[in-house]
PDB file of C-alpha atoms and ligand atoms in Angstrom:
ATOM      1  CA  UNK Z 103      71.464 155.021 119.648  1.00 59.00           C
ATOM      2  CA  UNK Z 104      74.786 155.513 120.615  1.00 65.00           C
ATOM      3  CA  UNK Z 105      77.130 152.288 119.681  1.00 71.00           C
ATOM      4  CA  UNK Z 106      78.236 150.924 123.210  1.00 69.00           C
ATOM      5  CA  UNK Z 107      82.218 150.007 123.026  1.00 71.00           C
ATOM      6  CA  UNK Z 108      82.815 147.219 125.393  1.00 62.00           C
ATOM      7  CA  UNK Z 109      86.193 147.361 127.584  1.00 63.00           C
ATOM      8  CA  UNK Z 110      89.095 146.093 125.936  1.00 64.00           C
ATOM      9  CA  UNK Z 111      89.906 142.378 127.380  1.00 63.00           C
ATOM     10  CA  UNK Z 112      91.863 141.932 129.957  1.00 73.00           C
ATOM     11  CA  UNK Z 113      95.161 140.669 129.616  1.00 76.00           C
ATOM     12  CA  UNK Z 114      94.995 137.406 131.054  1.00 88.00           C
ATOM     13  CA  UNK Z 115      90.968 137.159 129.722  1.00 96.00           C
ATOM     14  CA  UNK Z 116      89.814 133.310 128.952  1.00 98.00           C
ATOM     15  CA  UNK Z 117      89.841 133.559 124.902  1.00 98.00           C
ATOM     16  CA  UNK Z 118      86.517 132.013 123.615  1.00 98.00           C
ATOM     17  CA  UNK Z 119      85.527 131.770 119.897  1.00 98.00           C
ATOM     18  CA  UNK Z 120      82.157 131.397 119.579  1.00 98.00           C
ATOM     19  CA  UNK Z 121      79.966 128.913 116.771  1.00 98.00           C
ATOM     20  CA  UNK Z 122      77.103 129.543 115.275  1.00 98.00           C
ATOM     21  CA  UNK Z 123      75.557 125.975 113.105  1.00 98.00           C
ATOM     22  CA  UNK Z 124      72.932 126.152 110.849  1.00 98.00           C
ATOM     23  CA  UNK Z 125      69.718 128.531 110.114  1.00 97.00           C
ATOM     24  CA  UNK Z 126      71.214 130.498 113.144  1.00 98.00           C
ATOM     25  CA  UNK Z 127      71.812 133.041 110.540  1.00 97.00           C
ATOM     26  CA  UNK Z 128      67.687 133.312 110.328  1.00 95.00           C
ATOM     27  CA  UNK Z 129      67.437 134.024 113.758  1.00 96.00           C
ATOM     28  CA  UNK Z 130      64.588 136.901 114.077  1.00 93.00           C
ATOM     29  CA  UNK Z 131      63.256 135.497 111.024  1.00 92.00           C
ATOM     30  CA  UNK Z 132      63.165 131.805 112.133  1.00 93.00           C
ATOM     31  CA  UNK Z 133      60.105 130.434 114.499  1.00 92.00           C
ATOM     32  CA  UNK Z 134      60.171 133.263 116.381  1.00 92.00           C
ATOM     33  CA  UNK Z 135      57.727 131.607 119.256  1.00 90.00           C
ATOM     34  CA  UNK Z 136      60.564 129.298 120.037  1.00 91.00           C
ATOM     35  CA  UNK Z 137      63.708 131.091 119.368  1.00 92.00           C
ATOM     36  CA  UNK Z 138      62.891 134.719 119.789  1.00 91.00           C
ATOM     37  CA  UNK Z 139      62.505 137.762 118.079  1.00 93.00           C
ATOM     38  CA  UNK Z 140      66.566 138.957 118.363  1.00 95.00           C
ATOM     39  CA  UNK Z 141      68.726 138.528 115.246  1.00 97.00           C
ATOM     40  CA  UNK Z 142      72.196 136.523 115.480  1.00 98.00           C
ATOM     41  CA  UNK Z 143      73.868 140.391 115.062  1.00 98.00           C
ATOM     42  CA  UNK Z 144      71.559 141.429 118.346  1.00 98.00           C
ATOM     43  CA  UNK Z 145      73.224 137.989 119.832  1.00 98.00           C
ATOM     44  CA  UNK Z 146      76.736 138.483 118.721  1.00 98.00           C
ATOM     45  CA  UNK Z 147      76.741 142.153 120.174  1.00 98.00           C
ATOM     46  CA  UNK Z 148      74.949 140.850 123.931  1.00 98.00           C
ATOM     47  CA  UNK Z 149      77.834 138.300 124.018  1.00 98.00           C
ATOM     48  CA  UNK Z 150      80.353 140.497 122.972  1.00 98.00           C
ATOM     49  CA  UNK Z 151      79.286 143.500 125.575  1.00 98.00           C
ATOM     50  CA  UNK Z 152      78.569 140.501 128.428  1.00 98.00           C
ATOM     51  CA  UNK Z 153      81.972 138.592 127.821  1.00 98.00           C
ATOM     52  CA  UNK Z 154      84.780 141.402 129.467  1.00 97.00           C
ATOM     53  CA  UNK Z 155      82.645 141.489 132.904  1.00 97.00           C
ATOM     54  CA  UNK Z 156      83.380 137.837 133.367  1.00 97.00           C
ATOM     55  CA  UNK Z 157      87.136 138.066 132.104  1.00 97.00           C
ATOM     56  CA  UNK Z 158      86.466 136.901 128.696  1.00 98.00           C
ATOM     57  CA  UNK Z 159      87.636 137.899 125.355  1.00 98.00           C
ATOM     58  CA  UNK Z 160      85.476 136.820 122.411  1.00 98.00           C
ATOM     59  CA  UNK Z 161      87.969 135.316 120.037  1.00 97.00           C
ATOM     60  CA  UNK Z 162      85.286 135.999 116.958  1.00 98.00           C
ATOM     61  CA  UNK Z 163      81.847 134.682 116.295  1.00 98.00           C
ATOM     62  CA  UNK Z 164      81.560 133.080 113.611  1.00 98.00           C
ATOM     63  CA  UNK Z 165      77.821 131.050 111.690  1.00 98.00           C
ATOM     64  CA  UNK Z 166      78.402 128.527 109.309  1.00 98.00           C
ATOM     65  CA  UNK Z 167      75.798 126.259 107.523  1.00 98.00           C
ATOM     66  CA  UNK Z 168      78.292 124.364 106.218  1.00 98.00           C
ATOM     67  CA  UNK Z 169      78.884 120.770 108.807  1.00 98.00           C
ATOM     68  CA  UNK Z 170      82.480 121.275 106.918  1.00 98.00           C
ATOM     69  CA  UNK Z 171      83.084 124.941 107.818  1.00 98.00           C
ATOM     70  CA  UNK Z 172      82.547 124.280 111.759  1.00 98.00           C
ATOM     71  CA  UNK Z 173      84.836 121.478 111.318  1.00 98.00           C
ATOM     72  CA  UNK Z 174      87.731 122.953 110.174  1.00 98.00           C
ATOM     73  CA  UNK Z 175      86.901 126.458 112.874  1.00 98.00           C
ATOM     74  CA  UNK Z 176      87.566 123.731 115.743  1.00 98.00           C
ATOM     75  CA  UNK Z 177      91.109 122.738 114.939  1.00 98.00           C
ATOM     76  CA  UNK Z 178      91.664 125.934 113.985  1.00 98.00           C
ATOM     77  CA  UNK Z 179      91.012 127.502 117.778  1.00 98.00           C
ATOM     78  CA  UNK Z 180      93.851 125.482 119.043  1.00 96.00           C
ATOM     79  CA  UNK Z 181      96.247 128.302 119.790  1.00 94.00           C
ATOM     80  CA  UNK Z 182      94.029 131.454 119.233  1.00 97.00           C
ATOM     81  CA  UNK Z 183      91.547 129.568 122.188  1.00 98.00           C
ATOM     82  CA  UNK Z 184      91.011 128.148 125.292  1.00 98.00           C
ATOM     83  CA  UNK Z 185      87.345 127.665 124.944  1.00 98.00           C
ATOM     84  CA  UNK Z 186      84.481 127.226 122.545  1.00 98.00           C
ATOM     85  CA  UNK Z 187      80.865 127.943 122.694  1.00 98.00           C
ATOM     86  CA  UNK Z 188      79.044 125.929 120.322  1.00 98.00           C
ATOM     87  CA  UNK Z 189      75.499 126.265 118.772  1.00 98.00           C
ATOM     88  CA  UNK Z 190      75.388 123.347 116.541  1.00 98.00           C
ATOM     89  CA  UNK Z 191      71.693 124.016 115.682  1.00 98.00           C
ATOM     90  CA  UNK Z 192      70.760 120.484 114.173  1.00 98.00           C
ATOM     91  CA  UNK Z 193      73.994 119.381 113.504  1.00 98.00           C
ATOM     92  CA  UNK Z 194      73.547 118.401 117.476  1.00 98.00           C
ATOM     93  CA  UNK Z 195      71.511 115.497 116.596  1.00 98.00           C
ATOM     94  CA  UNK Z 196      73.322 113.568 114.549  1.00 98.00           C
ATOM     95  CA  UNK Z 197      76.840 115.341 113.502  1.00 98.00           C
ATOM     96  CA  UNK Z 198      79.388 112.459 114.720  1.00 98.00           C
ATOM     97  CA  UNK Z 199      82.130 114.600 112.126  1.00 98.00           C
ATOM     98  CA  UNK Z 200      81.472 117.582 114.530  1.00 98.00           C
ATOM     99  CA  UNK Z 201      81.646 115.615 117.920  1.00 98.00           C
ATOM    100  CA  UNK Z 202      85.081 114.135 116.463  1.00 98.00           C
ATOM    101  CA  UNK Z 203      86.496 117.237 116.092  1.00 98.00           C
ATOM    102  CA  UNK Z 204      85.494 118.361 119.408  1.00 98.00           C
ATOM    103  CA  UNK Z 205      87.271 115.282 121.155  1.00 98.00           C
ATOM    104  CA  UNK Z 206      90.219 116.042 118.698  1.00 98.00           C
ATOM    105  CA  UNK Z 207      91.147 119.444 120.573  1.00 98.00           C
ATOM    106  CA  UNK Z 208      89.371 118.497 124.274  1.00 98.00           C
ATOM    107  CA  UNK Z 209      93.543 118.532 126.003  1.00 97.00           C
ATOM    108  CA  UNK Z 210      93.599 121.954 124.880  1.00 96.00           C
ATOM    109  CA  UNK Z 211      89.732 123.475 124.567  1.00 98.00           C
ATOM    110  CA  UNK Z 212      87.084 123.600 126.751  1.00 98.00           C
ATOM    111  CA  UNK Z 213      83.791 123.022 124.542  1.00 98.00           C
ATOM    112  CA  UNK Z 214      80.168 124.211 126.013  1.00 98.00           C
ATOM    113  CA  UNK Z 215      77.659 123.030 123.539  1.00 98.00           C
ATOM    114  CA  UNK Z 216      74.432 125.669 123.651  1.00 98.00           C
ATOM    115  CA  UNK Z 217      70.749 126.025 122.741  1.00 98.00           C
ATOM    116  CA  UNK Z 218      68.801 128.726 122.833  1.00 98.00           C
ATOM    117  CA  UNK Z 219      65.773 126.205 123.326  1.00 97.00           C
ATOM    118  CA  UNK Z 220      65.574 123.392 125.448  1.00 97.00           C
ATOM    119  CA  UNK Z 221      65.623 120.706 123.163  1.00 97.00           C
ATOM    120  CA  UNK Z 222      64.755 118.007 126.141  1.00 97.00           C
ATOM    121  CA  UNK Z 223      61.549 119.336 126.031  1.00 96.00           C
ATOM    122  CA  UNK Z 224      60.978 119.199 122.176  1.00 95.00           C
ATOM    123  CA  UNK Z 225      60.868 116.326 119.385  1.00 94.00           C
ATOM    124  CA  UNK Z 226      61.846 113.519 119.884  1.00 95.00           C
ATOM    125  CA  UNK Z 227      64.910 113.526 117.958  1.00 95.00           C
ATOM    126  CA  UNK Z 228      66.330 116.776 119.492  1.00 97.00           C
ATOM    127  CA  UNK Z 229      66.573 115.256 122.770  1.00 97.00           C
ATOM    128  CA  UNK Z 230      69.676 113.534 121.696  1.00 97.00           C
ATOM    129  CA  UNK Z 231      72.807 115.220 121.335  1.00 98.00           C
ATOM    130  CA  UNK Z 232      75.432 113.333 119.877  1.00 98.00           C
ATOM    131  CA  UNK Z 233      77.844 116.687 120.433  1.00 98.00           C
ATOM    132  CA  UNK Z 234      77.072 116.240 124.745  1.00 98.00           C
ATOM    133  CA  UNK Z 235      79.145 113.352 125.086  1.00 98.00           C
ATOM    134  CA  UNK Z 236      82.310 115.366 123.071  1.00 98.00           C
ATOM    135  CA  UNK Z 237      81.610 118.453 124.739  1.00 98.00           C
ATOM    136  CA  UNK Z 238      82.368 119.630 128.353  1.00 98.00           C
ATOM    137  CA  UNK Z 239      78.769 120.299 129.116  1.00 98.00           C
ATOM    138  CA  UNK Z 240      75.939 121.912 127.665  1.00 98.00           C
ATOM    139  CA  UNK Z 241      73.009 124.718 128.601  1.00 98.00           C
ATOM    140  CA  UNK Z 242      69.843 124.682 126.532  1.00 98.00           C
ATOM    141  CA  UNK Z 243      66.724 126.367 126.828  1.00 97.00           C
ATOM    142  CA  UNK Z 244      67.629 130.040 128.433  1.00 97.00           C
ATOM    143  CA  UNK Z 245      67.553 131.824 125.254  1.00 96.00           C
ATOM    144  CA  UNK Z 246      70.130 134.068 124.439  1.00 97.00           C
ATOM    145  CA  UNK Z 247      71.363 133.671 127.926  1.00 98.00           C
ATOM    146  CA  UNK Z 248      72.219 130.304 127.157  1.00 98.00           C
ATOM    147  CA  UNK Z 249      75.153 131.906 125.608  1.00 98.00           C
ATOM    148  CA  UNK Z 250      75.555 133.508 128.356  1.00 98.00           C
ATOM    149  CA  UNK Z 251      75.824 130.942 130.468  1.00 98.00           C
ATOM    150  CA  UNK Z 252      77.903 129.103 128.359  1.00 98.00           C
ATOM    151  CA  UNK Z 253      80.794 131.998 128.210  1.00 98.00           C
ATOM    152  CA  UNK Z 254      80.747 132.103 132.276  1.00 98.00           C
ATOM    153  CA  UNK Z 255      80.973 128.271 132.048  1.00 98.00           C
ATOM    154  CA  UNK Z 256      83.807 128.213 130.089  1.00 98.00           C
ATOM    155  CA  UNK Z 257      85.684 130.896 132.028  1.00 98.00           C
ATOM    156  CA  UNK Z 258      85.182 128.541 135.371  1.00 98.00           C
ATOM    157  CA  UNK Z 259      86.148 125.363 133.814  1.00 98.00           C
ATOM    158  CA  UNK Z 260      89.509 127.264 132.029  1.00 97.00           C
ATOM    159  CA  UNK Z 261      90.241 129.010 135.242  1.00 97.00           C
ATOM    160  CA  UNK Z 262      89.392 126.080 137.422  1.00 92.00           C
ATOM    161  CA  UNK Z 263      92.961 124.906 138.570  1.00 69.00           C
TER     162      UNK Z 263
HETATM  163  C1  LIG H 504      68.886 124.751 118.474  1.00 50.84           C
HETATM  164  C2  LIG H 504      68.042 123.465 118.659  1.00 50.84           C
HETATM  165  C3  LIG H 504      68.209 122.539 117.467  1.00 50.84           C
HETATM  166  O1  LIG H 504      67.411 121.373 117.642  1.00 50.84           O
HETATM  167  C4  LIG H 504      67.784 123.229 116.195  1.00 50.84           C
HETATM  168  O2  LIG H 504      67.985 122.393 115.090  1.00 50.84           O
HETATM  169  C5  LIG H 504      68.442 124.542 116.016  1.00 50.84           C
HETATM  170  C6  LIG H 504      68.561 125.436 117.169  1.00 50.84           C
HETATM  171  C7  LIG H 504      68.653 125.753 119.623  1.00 50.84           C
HETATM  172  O3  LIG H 504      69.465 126.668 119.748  1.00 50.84           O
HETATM  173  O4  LIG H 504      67.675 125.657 120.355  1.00 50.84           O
HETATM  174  O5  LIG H 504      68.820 124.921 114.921  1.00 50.84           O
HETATM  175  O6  LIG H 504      70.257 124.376 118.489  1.00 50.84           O
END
C-alpha cells in the first residue's frame, strides 16, 4: 500500500503532543473485545493523517509505562505545545503525580484526557478519574476516535478567544 504523506502543518496549526500511559503499547494484542483490534502504530498514523484537516500539528506521540516518564513529557510541552492529548490508561485512576503535573502547565496547555473505552460504564474503580479534575475535559468510550475527538477539542479550546 502506498504510504499516505499527510500535508505539512499549517503555519499557525494548534501544536498538540500526544500521550500514550501504560499497556497502550499492547494495543492489538490487549483485550481486543474492549479496545480493538488496531495497534498504537495504526493509532499514531490515524491521528497523525486526521490532525492537519482540523489545523493541527502533532507535536510527537509518544507511550510510556513509566508514571515518571509522562511526568517529566508534561513540563516538557511547555514551549514546543499548546495542547495535550492524554491516554493515561490506568494511571487515570489513581495517578495524583500525573494530575499535578497537569495543573502545573494548565496557564499555558490545554489538557484533554482520552479513553478509547468508556470507563463510566466499566469497574468500578475506572469510573473515577483523578486526571478529570486537572484536565480540561475528557472523551472516553469512541475508540480510536476518542483521539479524535480529543485533537478537535483541543484545537477549539486553543483557538477559542
Ligand atoms: C483506558 C481505560 C483504563 O481504565 C485502562 O486502564 C487503560 C485504557 C482506555 O483507553 O479505555 O489502560 O485508558
Amino acid at each position: 500500500m502506498p504510504e499516505i504523506t499527510p500535508p505539512p502543518p499549517a503555519p499557525n496549526a494548534v501544536r498538540v503532543l500526544i500521550l500514550h500511559g501504560p499497556n497502550l503499547n499492547l494495543l492489538g494484542l490487549r483485550e481486543p473485545g474492549v479496545y480493538g483490534t488496531q495497534t498504537l502504530a495504526d493509532i499514531d498514523a490515524r491521528i497523525r493523517e486526521y490532525a492537519p484537516t482540523v489545523g493541527v500539528a502533532i507535536v510527537d506521540c509518544l507511550q510510556s509505562n513509566h508514571e515518571g516518564a509522562l511526568i517529566d513529557a508534561i513540563p516538557a510541552a511547555r514551549d514546543t505545545a499548546d495542547a495535550i492529548v492524554i491516554n493515561p490508561g490506568a494511571y487515570t485512576h489513581y495517578s495524583h503525580a500525573i494530575a499535578d503535573a497537569i495543573r502545573a502547565v494548565s496557564d499555558r496547555i490545554v489538557t484533554v484526557e482520552v479513553h478509547l473505552s468508556n470507563v463510566h460504564a466499566r469497574e468500578e474503580f475506572r469510573r473515577v478519574s483523578v486526571i478529570a479534575p486537572a484536565a480540561t475535559g475528557q472523551i472516553a468510550g469512541f475508540g480510536v476516535a476518542s483521539y479524535l475527538l480529543g485533537v478537535s477539542a483541543a484545537f477549539a479550546m486553543v483557538t477559542k478567544n
